[in-house]
Coordinates of N, CA and C in Angstrom, one line a residue:
M155 N 0.8 -1.2 0.0 CA 0.0 0.0 0.0 C 0.9 1.2 0.0
L156 N 0.6 2.2 -0.9 CA 1.3 3.4 -1.0 C 0.8 4.4 0.1
L157 N 1.7 5.2 0.6 CA 1.4 6.3 1.5 C 0.7 7.4 0.7
Q158 N 0.0 8.2 1.4 CA -0.7 9.4 0.8 C 0.4 10.3 0.1
S159 N 1.5 10.5 0.8 CA 2.5 11.3 0.2 C 3.1 10.7 -1.1
D160 N 3.2 9.4 -1.1 CA 3.7 8.7 -2.3 C 2.7 8.9 -3.5
R161 N 1.4 8.7 -3.1 CA 0.3 8.9 -4.2 C 0.3 10.3 -4.7
E162 N 0.5 11.3 -3.8 CA 0.5 12.7 -4.2 C 1.7 13.0 -5.1
R163 N 2.9 12.4 -4.8 CA 4.0 12.6 -5.6 C 3.8 12.0 -7.0
L164 N 3.2 10.8 -7.0 CA 3.0 10.1 -8.3 C 2.0 10.9 -9.2
E165 N 1.0 11.5 -8.5 CA 0.1 12.4 -9.3 C 0.8 13.6 -9.8
Q166 N 1.8 14.2 -9.1 CA 2.6 15.3 -9.5 C 3.5 14.8 -10.7
I167 N 4.0 13.6 -10.7 CA 4.8 13.1 -11.8 C 3.9 13.0 -13.0
K168 N 2.8 12.4 -12.8 CA 1.8 12.3 -14.0 C 1.5 13.6 -14.6
A169 N 1.2 14.6 -13.7 CA 0.9 16.0 -14.2 C 2.1 16.6 -15.0
Y170 N 3.3 16.3 -14.4 CA 4.5 16.9 -15.1 C 4.6 16.2 -16.5
I171 N 4.4 14.9 -16.6 CA 4.5 14.2 -17.8 C 3.5 14.8 -18.8
L172 N 2.3 15.0 -18.4 CA 1.3 15.5 -19.3 C 1.5 16.9 -19.8
K173 N 2.2 17.7 -18.9 CA 2.5 19.1 -19.3 C 3.7 19.2 -20.1
N174 N 4.5 18.2 -20.2 CA 5.8 18.2 -20.8 C 6.0 17.1 -21.8
L175 N 5.0 16.8 -22.6 CA 5.1 15.7 -23.6 C 6.2 15.9 -24.6
N176 N 6.5 17.2 -24.8 CA 7.5 17.6 -25.9 C 8.9 17.5 -25.3
A177 N 9.1 17.3 -24.0 CA 10.4 17.2 -23.4 C 11.0 15.8 -23.5
D178 N 12.2 15.7 -23.2 CA 12.9 14.5 -23.0 C 12.4 13.9 -21.7
L179 N 11.6 12.9 -21.8 CA 11.0 12.2 -20.6 C 11.4 10.8 -20.5
N180 N 12.1 10.5 -19.5 CA 12.4 9.1 -19.2 C 12.6 9.0 -17.7
I181 N 12.7 7.7 -17.2 CA 12.8 7.5 -15.8 C 14.1 8.0 -15.2
K182 N 15.2 8.0 -16.0 CA 16.5 8.6 -15.5 C 16.4 10.1 -15.3
I183 N 15.6 10.8 -16.0 CA 15.4 12.2 -15.8 C 14.4 12.5 -14.7
L184 N 13.3 11.7 -14.7 CA 12.2 12.0 -13.8 C 12.6 11.6 -12.3
S185 N 13.3 10.5 -12.1 CA 13.6 10.1 -10.8 C 14.3 11.1 -9.9
P186 N 15.4 11.7 -10.4 CA 16.0 12.8 -9.5 C 15.1 14.0 -9.4
M187 N 14.3 14.3 -10.4 CA 13.5 15.5 -10.3 C 12.5 15.4 -9.1
F188 N 12.1 14.2 -8.9 CA 11.1 13.9 -7.8 C 11.6 13.2 -6.6
N189 N 13.0 13.2 -6.5 CA 13.7 12.6 -5.4 C 13.3 11.1 -5.1
L190 N 13.3 10.4 -6.2 CA 13.0 8.9 -6.1 C 14.1 8.2 -6.8
S191 N 14.4 7.0 -6.3 CA 15.4 6.2 -7.1 C 14.6 5.6 -8.3
I192 N 15.4 5.2 -9.3 CA 14.8 4.6 -10.5 C 13.9 3.4 -10.2
P193 N 14.5 2.5 -9.4 CA 13.6 1.3 -9.1 C 12.3 1.7 -8.3
T194 N 12.4 2.6 -7.4 CA 11.3 3.0 -6.6 C 10.2 3.7 -7.5
L195 N 10.7 4.6 -8.3 CA 9.8 5.3 -9.3 C 9.1 4.2 -10.2
R196 N 9.9 3.3 -10.7 CA 9.3 2.3 -11.6 C 8.3 1.5 -10.9
R197 N 8.6 1.0 -9.7 CA 7.7 0.1 -8.9 C 6.4 0.9 -8.5
Q198 N 6.6 2.1 -7.9 CA 5.4 2.8 -7.4 C 4.5 3.2 -8.6
F199 N 5.1 3.7 -9.7 CA 4.3 4.2 -10.8 C 3.4 3.0 -11.3
Q200 N 4.1 1.9 -11.5 CA 3.4 0.7 -12.0 C 2.3 0.2 -11.0
K201 N 2.6 0.3 -9.8 CA 1.6 -0.2 -8.7 C 0.4 0.8 -8.7
Y202 N 0.7 2.1 -8.7 CA -0.4 3.0 -8.6 C -1.3 3.2 -9.9
F203 N -0.6 3.3 -11.0 CA -1.3 3.5 -12.3 C -1.6 2.3 -13.1
Q204 N -1.0 1.1 -12.7 CA -1.2 -0.1 -13.4 C -0.7 -0.1 -14.8
I205 N 0.4 0.7 -15.0 CA 1.0 0.7 -16.3 C 2.5 1.1 -16.1
P206 N 3.4 0.6 -16.8 CA 4.8 1.0 -16.6 C 5.0 2.4 -17.1
I207 N 5.8 3.2 -16.4 CA 6.0 4.6 -16.7 C 6.4 4.9 -18.2
Y208 N 7.3 4.0 -18.7 CA 7.7 4.3 -20.1 C 6.5 4.1 -21.1
R209 N 5.6 3.1 -20.7 CA 4.5 2.8 -21.6 C 3.4 4.0 -21.4
Y210 N 3.3 4.5 -20.2 CA 2.4 5.6 -20.0 C 2.8 6.8 -20.8
I211 N 4.1 7.1 -20.8 CA 4.7 8.3 -21.5 C 4.4 8.1 -23.0
S212 N 4.7 6.9 -23.5 CA 4.5 6.6 -24.9 C 3.0 6.7 -25.3
R213 N 2.1 6.1 -24.5 CA 0.7 6.2 -24.7 C 0.2 7.6 -24.8
E214 N 0.6 8.4 -23.8 CA 0.1 9.8 -23.8 C 0.6 10.6 -25.0
R215 N 1.9 10.4 -25.4 CA 2.4 11.0 -26.6 C 1.6 10.6 -27.8
M216 N 1.3 9.4 -28.0 CA 0.6 8.9 -29.2 C -0.8 9.4 -29.2
E217 N -1.5 9.4 -28.0 CA -2.8 9.9 -28.0 C -2.9 11.5 -28.3
Y218 N -1.9 12.2 -27.8 CA -1.8 13.6 -28.1 C -1.6 13.8 -29.6
A219 N -0.7 13.0 -30.1 CA -0.4 13.1 -31.6 C -1.6 12.8 -32.4
K220 N -2.4 11.9 -32.0 CA -3.6 11.5 -32.7 C -4.6 12.7 -32.7
R221 N -4.7 13.4 -31.5 CA -5.6 14.5 -31.4 C -5.1 15.7 -32.3
L222 N -3.8 15.9 -32.4 CA -3.2 16.9 -33.2 C -3.4 16.6 -34.7
L223 N -3.3 15.3 -35.1 CA -3.5 14.9 -36.5 C -4.9 15.1 -36.9
L224 N -5.8 14.8 -36.0 CA -7.3 15.0 -36.3 C -7.7 16.4 -36.4
G225 N -6.9 17.3 -35.8 CA -7.1 18.7 -35.8 C -6.8 19.4 -37.1
Y226 N -6.0 18.7 -37.9 CA -5.6 19.1 -39.3 C -4.9 20.5 -39.3
T227 N -4.2 20.9 -38.2 CA -3.6 22.2 -38.2 C -2.1 22.1 -38.1
H228 N -1.5 20.9 -37.9 CA -0.1 20.8 -37.8 C 0.5 19.8 -38.8
T229 N 1.7 20.0 -39.2 CA 2.4 19.0 -40.1 C 2.9 17.9 -39.2
I230 N 3.2 16.8 -39.9 CA 3.8 15.7 -39.1 C 5.1 16.0 -38.4
N231 N 5.9 16.9 -39.1 CA 7.1 17.3 -38.5 C 6.8 18.1 -37.2
E232 N 5.9 19.0 -37.3 CA 5.5 19.8 -36.1 C 5.0 18.9 -35.0
I233 N 4.1 18.0 -35.3 CA 3.6 17.1 -34.3 C 4.7 16.2 -33.7
S234 N 5.6 15.8 -34.5 CA 6.7 15.0 -33.9 C 7.4 15.8 -32.8
E235 N 7.7 17.0 -33.1 CA 8.3 17.9 -32.1 C 7.4 18.1 -30.8
L236 N 6.2 18.3 -31.1 CA 5.2 18.6 -30.0 C 5.0 17.4 -29.1
V237 N 5.3 16.2 -29.6 CA 5.2 15.0 -28.7 C 6.5 14.4 -28.3
G238 N 7.6 15.2 -28.5 CA 8.9 14.8 -27.9 C 9.8 14.0 -28.8
Y239 N 9.6 14.0 -30.1 CA 10.5 13.3 -31.0 C 11.3 14.3 -31.7
S240 N 12.7 14.2 -31.7 CA 13.5 15.1 -32.4 C 13.6 14.7 -33.9
E241 N 13.3 13.5 -34.2 CA 13.3 13.0 -35.6 C 12.0 12.6 -36.0
P242 N 11.4 13.2 -37.1 CA 10.1 12.7 -37.6 C 10.0 11.3 -37.9
S243 N 11.1 10.7 -38.4 CA 11.1 9.3 -38.7 C 10.9 8.4 -37.5
S244 N 11.5 8.8 -36.4 CA 11.3 8.1 -35.1 C 9.8 8.2 -34.7
F245 N 9.2 9.4 -34.8 CA 7.8 9.5 -34.5 C 7.0 8.7 -35.4
T246 N 7.2 8.7 -36.7 CA 6.4 7.9 -37.6 C 6.5 6.4 -37.3
H247 N 7.7 6.0 -36.9 CA 7.8 4.6 -36.6 C 7.0 4.2 -35.3
A248 N 7.1 5.1 -34.3 CA 6.4 4.9 -33.0 C 4.9 4.9 -33.2
F249 N 4.5 5.9 -34.0 CA 3.0 6.1 -34.2 C 2.5 4.9 -35.0
T250 N 3.2 4.4 -36.0 CA 2.8 3.3 -36.8 C 2.7 2.0 -35.9
N251 N 3.7 1.8 -35.1 CA 3.7 0.7 -34.2 C 2.5 0.8 -33.2
Y252 N 2.1 1.9 -32.7 CA 1.1 2.1 -31.8 C -0.3 2.0 -32.4
F253 N -0.6 2.6 -33.5 CA -1.9 2.6 -34.2 C -2.0 1.7 -35.3
G254 N -0.9 1.2 -35.8 CA -1.0 0.3 -37.0 C -1.2 1.0 -38.3
V255 N -1.0 2.3 -38.3 CA -1.1 3.0 -39.6 C -0.2 4.2 -39.4
A256 N 0.4 4.6 -40.5 CA 1.4 5.7 -40.5 C 0.6 7.1 -40.3
P257 N 1.2 8.0 -39.6 CA 0.5 9.3 -39.3 C 0.1 10.0 -40.6
S258 N 0.8 9.8 -41.7 CA 0.4 10.4 -43.0 C -0.8 9.9 -43.5
R259 N -1.2 8.6 -43.2 CA -2.4 8.0 -43.6 C -3.5 8.0 -42.6
F260 N -3.1 8.3 -41.3 CA -4.1 8.2 -40.2 C -5.2 9.2 -40.4
S261 N -5.0 10.5 -40.7 CA -6.1 11.4 -40.8 C -7.0 11.1 -42.0
L262 N -6.4 10.6 -43.0 CA -7.2 10.2 -44.2 C -8.1 9.0 -43.8
K263 N -7.5 8.0 -43.2 CA -8.2 6.8 -42.8 C -9.3 7.2 -41.7
S264 N -9.0 8.1 -40.8 CA -9.9 8.4 -39.8 C -11.1 9.2 -40.3
D265 N -11.0 9.8 -41.5 CA -12.2 10.4 -42.1 C -13.3 9.4 -42.3
F266 N -12.9 8.2 -42.6 CA -13.8 7.1 -42.9 C -14.2 6.3 -41.6
D267 N -13.3 6.1 -40.7 CA -13.6 5.3 -39.5 C -12.8 5.7 -38.3
Q268 N -13.2 6.7 -37.6 CA -12.5 7.1 -36.4 C -12.7 6.2 -35.3
S269 N -13.7 5.4 -35.3 CA -14.0 4.5 -34.2 C -12.9 3.5 -33.9
N270 N -12.1 3.1 -34.8 CA -11.0 2.2 -34.6 C -9.9 2.8 -33.7
Y271 N -9.9 4.1 -33.5 CA -8.8 4.7 -32.8 C -9.2 5.3 -31.5
Y272 N -10.4 5.0 -31.0 CA -10.9 5.5 -29.7 C -11.1 4.5 -28.7

């Protein structure tokens, strides 16, 4: 069982991640920022949110990218930067692995069937 202070800190970490999806986010950076060891952060985050921290970061980045793509106001290069990828090709690879379709084809496909992505 996590202490109330641990739960509050984990909520702060989650909020930080969501506000900084464009930043370099990984457990090696987050653990000292929140005064936790890497194993402790990994274990507590998984226990509290039922998802590994690296997977949570990836999921939130991909879901944000999906919303940006559906907004039709940003290029794929811009979106890749907004979700923390310095290389558009790395973003395209991650997005394709996550959704099963390349970002360049996603907005076209979603015009016909958005239900597959929600």
